[in-house]
Amino acid sequence: MSFMFNNELMADVHFIMTNDGKETSQKNITIPAHKFVLSISSSVFDAMFNGQLAHPADDNLTIEITDIEPAAFLNLLRFFYTDQVTLCPETVMATLYAAKKYAASLLEFACVDYLKSNLNGDNACMLLAQARLFDEPQLATMCLEVIDHSTLEAVAADSFTEIDLETLCIVLQRDSLEIRESNLYSAVIRWAQAECSRNNLTATAENQRRVLDKALNFIRFPLMSIEEFASGPAQSNLLSDKEVVQIFLYFTAKPRPSIRFSDAARCCVVSKEECVCRFGKVEKRWGYSGHTDRIRFMVSRKIYVVGFGLYGSIHSSAKYFANIQLMHSDFRSVCGENDVVYSSQGNTETIKVMFKEPIEISPNVSYTACATIQGPDSYYGAKGVRKVVAGKTTFQFFYNAGNNNGTSVEDGQLPEIYFYT
């Protein structure tokens, strides 16, 4: 059947690709096809040719397509005729649209997988906007995770200035962005200037505020230093005089007055990653029977935990499955968790396993690190200490009451905690 792809032989339907009048060298291309092939490949085409509202019988039916690029429509037909998926960055979004429109679910999945595999900080914001447009929640979630961990790169990308207002608001509302608020503010101003240009407006402060609309409310001016605020937003005329005074009062008055801009901390983990190790020696062997290894800890200053270090196999290379959690000890509430798969090479080196996003840890509050591990016997740590200083952060470790698979302050699993300040 691949021979019949884009072939006039026995073609009984032709698609005129007008591309909605857009300027393109491929304008008004005619693509031949066969009703039978399209009908057995797509319920939409089947209804179009054979349903109650089908086109009248015509051996030379012509259909005008105005909303799909010719290359994307050819990708759709190629998939119907040959089962081949041909994608590139320039056509994947248009091909995804075509696949959704004509109910080609396998091609749709292939497009989404292609986007996932090519997702990075430079295109994450643009793909987030597209994922929302095409109702792809899993892709949207992955985009947000990349934006969280590569925020500087994401907002510096040219495509950031091209996203829609709702997508901008979704990004600005996130607590887990890894960026200083002053840098985020600068990126938002770039977006506002571009939006003014798209609307044929002069990029005055008044017009920038107008196009930002509700997005302005999601900039967390209280997270800036007073110097950053004074040298930037306070002089931009973007804020009213009343708003500027309120924010300055927030910086200087005690007690701080309440203001309409959020002061909730973002996960600004732009410092160097640090690691605390609580054991002085490594021993053999530690078994797993479905019980959870746990250890309580407390820190002297606010940090963001991003993962744990775990011991691996005492034998040759092996695969482990684990559920890692970080819990608030007093309330028994889960602050964060992740299901991870990792491999060990049969040596004493620990394996880093990460949470989906950094977890904020408050000072002088008890938390519990947990790991439920499935796999062969592993190494374990011994000669544990109750207090460890890592940089400027002091960790204190405590025994956790209950069944902890044997892990305690003195020995066991969970030798390391990775964190930022």
XYZ file of C-alpha atoms in Angstrom:
421
model
C 0.000 0.000 0.000
C 2.996 2.307 0.439
C 3.242 2.510 -3.368
C -0.082 4.325 -3.449
C 1.017 7.115 -1.120
C 0.817 10.502 -2.855
C 0.137 8.678 -6.110
C -2.438 9.691 -8.734
C -2.990 6.048 -9.695
C -6.646 5.217 -8.890
C -6.910 8.340 -6.706
C -10.556 9.235 -6.054
C -10.079 12.219 -3.735
C -7.790 15.236 -3.974
C -6.883 17.625 -1.191
C -6.181 21.237 -2.110
C -3.775 22.652 0.458
C -4.490 26.399 0.589
C -2.940 26.847 4.073
C -5.438 29.599 4.899
C -3.806 32.118 2.601
C -0.475 32.153 4.430
C 2.572 33.104 2.428
C 4.392 29.902 1.589
C 6.187 28.411 -1.395
C 3.952 25.315 -1.078
C 0.659 27.208 -1.445
C -2.170 25.452 -3.328
C -0.508 22.045 -3.495
C -2.828 19.236 -4.626
C -2.412 15.907 -2.854
C -4.023 12.737 -4.279
C -5.429 10.051 -2.011
C -7.787 7.084 -1.876
C -11.050 7.053 0.069
C -10.752 3.396 1.043
C -7.306 3.824 2.622
C -8.364 6.942 4.493
C -11.632 5.378 5.669
C -9.994 2.310 7.218
C -7.316 4.501 8.839
C -9.439 7.266 10.341
C -12.952 7.347 11.780
C -13.156 10.993 10.754
C -12.456 10.237 7.108
C -14.800 7.237 7.303
C -17.627 9.494 8.439
C -16.671 12.052 5.788
C -16.847 9.524 2.943
C -19.348 6.909 4.169
C -21.424 8.427 6.983
C -24.840 10.070 6.928
C -23.279 13.425 6.113
C -20.895 11.992 3.540
C -19.980 13.902 0.423
C -22.065 12.914 -2.609
C -20.589 10.034 -4.602
C -17.913 11.499 -6.798
C -15.030 9.720 -8.479
C -12.986 12.892 -8.354
C -13.859 14.520 -5.048
C -11.896 17.654 -4.168
C -11.543 18.828 -0.557
C -9.949 22.103 0.465
C -7.722 22.040 3.567
C -7.027 25.483 5.020
C -5.843 24.807 8.565
C -3.007 22.278 8.126
C 0.392 22.808 6.567
C 1.070 20.663 3.478
C 4.093 18.938 5.067
C 2.044 17.978 8.132
C -0.842 16.658 6.041
C 1.598 14.579 4.024
C 2.983 13.197 7.306
C -0.568 12.151 8.225
C -1.189 10.422 4.892
C 2.250 8.812 4.908
C 1.409 7.273 8.271
C -1.919 5.943 6.924
C -0.299 4.391 3.880
C 3.042 3.184 5.233
C 2.884 3.225 9.076
C 6.011 5.385 8.922
C 6.378 8.351 11.259
C 8.377 11.226 9.793
C 8.830 14.134 12.171
C 11.119 17.130 12.558
C 11.049 20.191 14.822
C 9.500 22.344 12.077
C 6.508 20.070 11.432
C 5.831 18.139 14.644
C 3.285 20.558 16.141
C 1.328 20.840 12.886
C 1.455 17.055 12.512
C 0.130 16.655 16.061
C -2.761 18.969 15.181
C -3.521 16.934 12.049
C -3.349 13.662 13.978
C -5.797 14.945 16.582
C -8.165 16.385 13.989
C -8.349 13.131 12.039
C -8.254 10.768 15.046
C -4.886 9.194 14.238
C -4.137 8.274 17.840
C -0.930 6.313 17.184
C 0.537 9.193 15.207
C -0.584 11.546 17.989
C 1.280 9.439 20.571
C 4.376 9.429 18.328
C 4.282 13.234 18.077
C 3.985 13.621 21.838
C 6.844 11.151 22.412
C 8.974 13.102 19.934
C 8.261 16.339 21.786
C 9.095 14.741 25.135
C 12.414 13.419 23.872
C 13.364 16.837 22.479
C 12.157 18.857 25.467
C 14.721 21.250 26.974
C 14.904 24.577 28.733
C 15.068 26.503 25.478
C 11.715 25.222 24.156
C 9.887 24.285 27.369
C 7.719 27.422 27.566
C 6.701 27.232 23.912
C 5.872 23.526 24.221
C 3.897 24.209 27.407
C 1.707 26.633 25.471
C 1.244 24.062 22.699
C 0.546 21.243 25.169
C -2.220 23.321 26.728
C -3.629 24.164 23.291
C -3.701 20.508 22.236
C -4.853 19.225 25.652
C -1.777 17.105 26.386
C -1.598 17.205 30.221
C 1.313 14.770 30.544
C 3.455 16.803 28.156
C 2.424 19.990 29.986
C 3.553 18.489 33.305
C 6.927 17.551 31.834
C 7.327 21.069 30.433
C 6.642 22.567 33.859
C 9.228 20.276 35.457
C 11.845 21.423 32.947
C 10.876 25.070 33.497
C 11.239 24.566 37.257
C 14.759 23.186 37.000
C 15.959 25.303 34.037
C 14.091 28.517 34.737
C 16.862 30.901 33.689
C 17.278 29.156 30.347
C 13.506 28.864 29.830
C 12.696 32.548 30.368
C 15.767 33.706 28.439
C 14.642 31.813 25.314
C 13.229 33.858 22.448
C 10.143 31.627 22.442
C 9.285 32.750 25.994
C 8.154 36.101 24.627
C 5.764 34.323 22.230
C 3.657 32.393 24.754
C 0.082 33.412 25.520
C -0.983 35.275 28.657
C -2.567 32.245 30.365
C 0.613 30.205 29.924
C 2.649 33.105 31.306
C 0.392 33.224 34.375
C 0.770 29.469 34.931
C 4.564 29.831 34.932
C 4.567 32.872 37.218
C 2.342 31.175 39.808
C 4.771 28.321 40.401
C 6.533 28.131 43.761
C 9.272 25.896 42.403
C 10.990 28.192 39.893
C 14.763 28.257 40.287
C 15.384 31.925 39.600
C 15.792 35.210 41.417
C 12.636 37.313 41.274
C 14.517 40.255 39.767
C 15.580 38.067 36.819
C 12.045 36.754 36.418
C 10.734 40.327 36.445
C 13.142 41.257 33.628
C 11.879 38.322 31.552
C 8.264 39.362 32.128
C 9.086 42.884 30.902
C 10.537 41.345 27.721
C 7.286 39.422 27.261
C 5.214 42.574 27.814
C 7.243 44.509 25.244
C 6.771 41.716 22.698
C 3.047 41.549 23.438
C 2.752 45.304 22.883
C 4.433 44.852 19.511
C 2.011 42.038 18.593
C -0.893 44.350 19.423
C 0.605 47.330 17.550
C 1.030 49.265 20.793
C 3.917 51.454 21.833
C 5.740 49.710 24.673
C 5.001 52.366 27.281
C 4.708 51.419 30.963
C 0.944 51.968 30.746
C 0.573 49.637 27.758
C 2.874 47.032 29.284
C 0.712 46.977 32.402
C -2.385 46.654 30.226
C -1.108 43.621 28.297
C 0.270 41.989 31.447
C -3.177 42.239 33.001
C -3.454 39.680 35.833
C 0.088 38.367 35.247
C 1.428 41.430 37.064
C -0.196 40.148 40.270
C 1.945 37.002 40.152
C 5.300 38.803 40.242
C 6.563 38.456 43.806
C 8.142 41.856 44.366
C 8.617 41.174 48.121
C 11.130 38.435 47.234
C 13.491 40.984 45.697
C 16.072 42.781 47.770
C 15.245 46.403 48.482
C 18.111 47.398 46.175
C 16.773 45.248 43.312
C 13.302 46.699 43.736
C 14.517 50.290 44.018
C 16.727 50.128 40.921
C 14.172 48.323 38.739
C 10.426 48.031 39.331
C 10.176 51.132 41.531
C 11.460 53.315 38.674
C 9.704 51.543 35.810
C 6.326 53.324 36.150
C 4.764 49.896 35.791
C 3.504 50.076 39.387
C 1.328 52.792 40.835
C 2.790 55.174 43.409
C 0.625 53.503 46.058
C 1.962 50.060 45.161
C 5.571 51.275 45.258
C 5.067 52.803 48.717
C 3.397 49.631 50.021
C 6.282 47.468 48.846
C 8.896 49.810 50.351
C 6.969 49.687 53.623
C 7.025 45.893 53.408
C 10.830 46.045 53.195
C 11.324 48.541 56.023
C 8.384 48.573 58.457
C 8.035 46.295 61.482
C 5.713 44.530 61.690
C 5.489 44.111 57.948
C 2.176 45.288 56.449
C 0.161 42.913 54.282
C 0.312 43.644 50.544
C -1.399 42.145 47.525
C 1.818 40.761 46.009
C 2.761 37.320 47.315
C 5.820 36.931 49.534
C 5.740 33.121 49.389
C 9.257 31.898 48.690
C 10.030 30.333 45.367
C 12.416 27.416 45.364
C 15.324 29.643 44.425
C 17.884 26.849 44.505
C 20.512 28.556 42.410
C 23.307 27.881 44.896
C 25.695 24.936 44.617
C 24.280 21.518 45.444
C 25.539 20.189 48.785
C 25.504 16.756 50.390
C 25.539 15.642 54.018
C 26.808 12.154 54.885
C 25.971 10.756 58.306
C 28.139 7.612 58.382
C 31.843 7.105 58.938
C 32.144 3.547 57.601
C 30.565 1.182 55.059
C 29.718 -2.445 55.923
C 27.988 -5.527 54.430
C 25.062 -6.609 54.279
C 21.608 -4.977 54.407
C 18.460 -6.839 53.387
C 15.034 -5.678 52.179
C 11.768 -7.403 52.992
C 9.229 -4.714 52.175
C 9.812 -2.582 55.290
C 10.740 1.080 55.006
C 14.110 2.492 56.089
C 13.593 5.756 58.000
C 15.654 8.352 59.817
C 14.517 11.607 61.416
C 16.504 14.823 61.035
C 16.432 18.537 61.775
C 18.376 21.421 60.219
C 19.600 24.756 61.539
C 18.534 26.848 58.514
C 16.085 26.693 55.645
C 17.205 24.336 52.883
C 15.732 22.584 49.843
C 16.151 18.816 49.751
C 16.457 17.422 46.229
C 17.314 13.757 46.854
C 18.972 11.013 48.871
C 22.074 8.889 48.464
C 21.410 5.131 48.805
C 23.736 2.145 49.041
C 23.817 -0.449 46.255
C 24.463 -4.140 45.819
C 27.223 -6.067 47.570
C 27.289 -8.421 44.575
C 27.681 -7.568 40.885
C 25.585 -4.952 39.116
C 21.921 -4.998 40.132
C 18.705 -3.032 39.641
C 16.681 -1.549 42.500
C 13.179 -0.131 42.759
C 12.452 2.366 45.503
C 9.831 4.764 46.761
C 11.478 7.726 48.470
C 9.560 10.100 50.714
C 10.231 13.091 52.890
C 7.684 13.493 55.676
C 6.859 16.081 58.313
C 7.492 14.028 61.451
C 4.962 15.717 63.727
C 2.017 15.771 61.320
C 2.952 12.553 59.455
C 2.252 14.410 56.207
C 4.194 13.705 53.005
C 6.165 16.739 51.834
C 7.367 15.006 48.682
C 7.907 11.562 47.180
C 9.040 9.805 44.032
C 9.229 6.278 42.632
C 12.712 5.647 41.289
C 14.636 2.890 39.513
C 18.406 2.813 39.858
C 21.328 0.501 39.151
C 24.309 -0.415 41.306
C 27.698 -1.526 40.019
C 28.517 -3.715 43.015
C 30.738 -1.231 44.877
C 30.426 0.950 47.968
C 29.600 4.141 46.072
C 26.176 5.571 46.859
C 23.574 6.136 44.163
C 21.841 9.518 43.989
C 18.030 9.310 43.732
C 16.086 12.511 43.216
C 12.689 13.938 44.044
C 10.575 15.390 41.256
C 11.129 18.872 42.619
C 13.036 20.458 45.515
C 11.328 20.223 48.904
C 11.523 23.172 51.278
C 12.739 22.256 54.776
C 12.179 24.713 57.620
C 14.763 25.147 60.383
C 14.286 23.442 63.758
C 11.420 21.269 62.495
C 11.560 17.461 62.577
C 11.383 15.647 59.220
C 11.661 11.967 58.328
C 13.596 10.637 55.346
C 12.079 7.375 54.064
C 13.061 4.782 51.459
C 11.123 1.602 50.666
C 13.563 -0.449 48.609
C 13.170 -3.601 46.512
C 16.343 -5.365 45.424
C 19.196 -7.627 46.500
C 21.238 -7.217 49.673
C 23.243 -4.009 49.773
C 25.978 -2.259 51.690
C 25.002 -0.194 54.704
C 26.498 2.606 56.733
C 28.016 2.287 60.234
C 29.553 4.549 62.856
C 26.803 7.114 62.361
C 26.863 10.480 64.136
C 24.013 12.552 65.541
C 25.279 15.966 64.402
C 26.903 16.807 61.055
C 27.842 20.244 59.738
C 27.637 20.642 55.948
C 28.804 24.101 54.919
C 26.741 26.542 56.966
C 23.989 24.002 57.692
C 23.927 21.823 60.813
C 22.035 18.520 60.576
C 20.892 16.597 63.661
C 19.757 12.981 63.239
C 17.331 11.107 65.504
C 15.970 7.593 65.789
C 12.506 7.174 64.279
C 10.086 5.157 66.399
C 8.578 2.054 64.800
C 9.770 -0.482 62.234
C 12.549 1.170 60.221
C 13.993 -1.983 58.627
C 16.811 -1.636 61.160
C 17.972 1.845 60.135
C 18.998 4.034 63.053
C 21.345 6.896 63.860
C 24.232 4.447 64.289
C 23.812 2.321 61.146
C 21.565 1.455 58.211
C 20.460 2.963 54.890
C 19.862 6.605 53.831
C 23.494 7.673 54.257
C 23.215 10.971 52.352
C 20.869 13.899 51.828
C 21.368 16.195 48.830
C 20.235 19.777 49.253
C 20.501 23.425 48.251
C 20.360 26.509 50.444
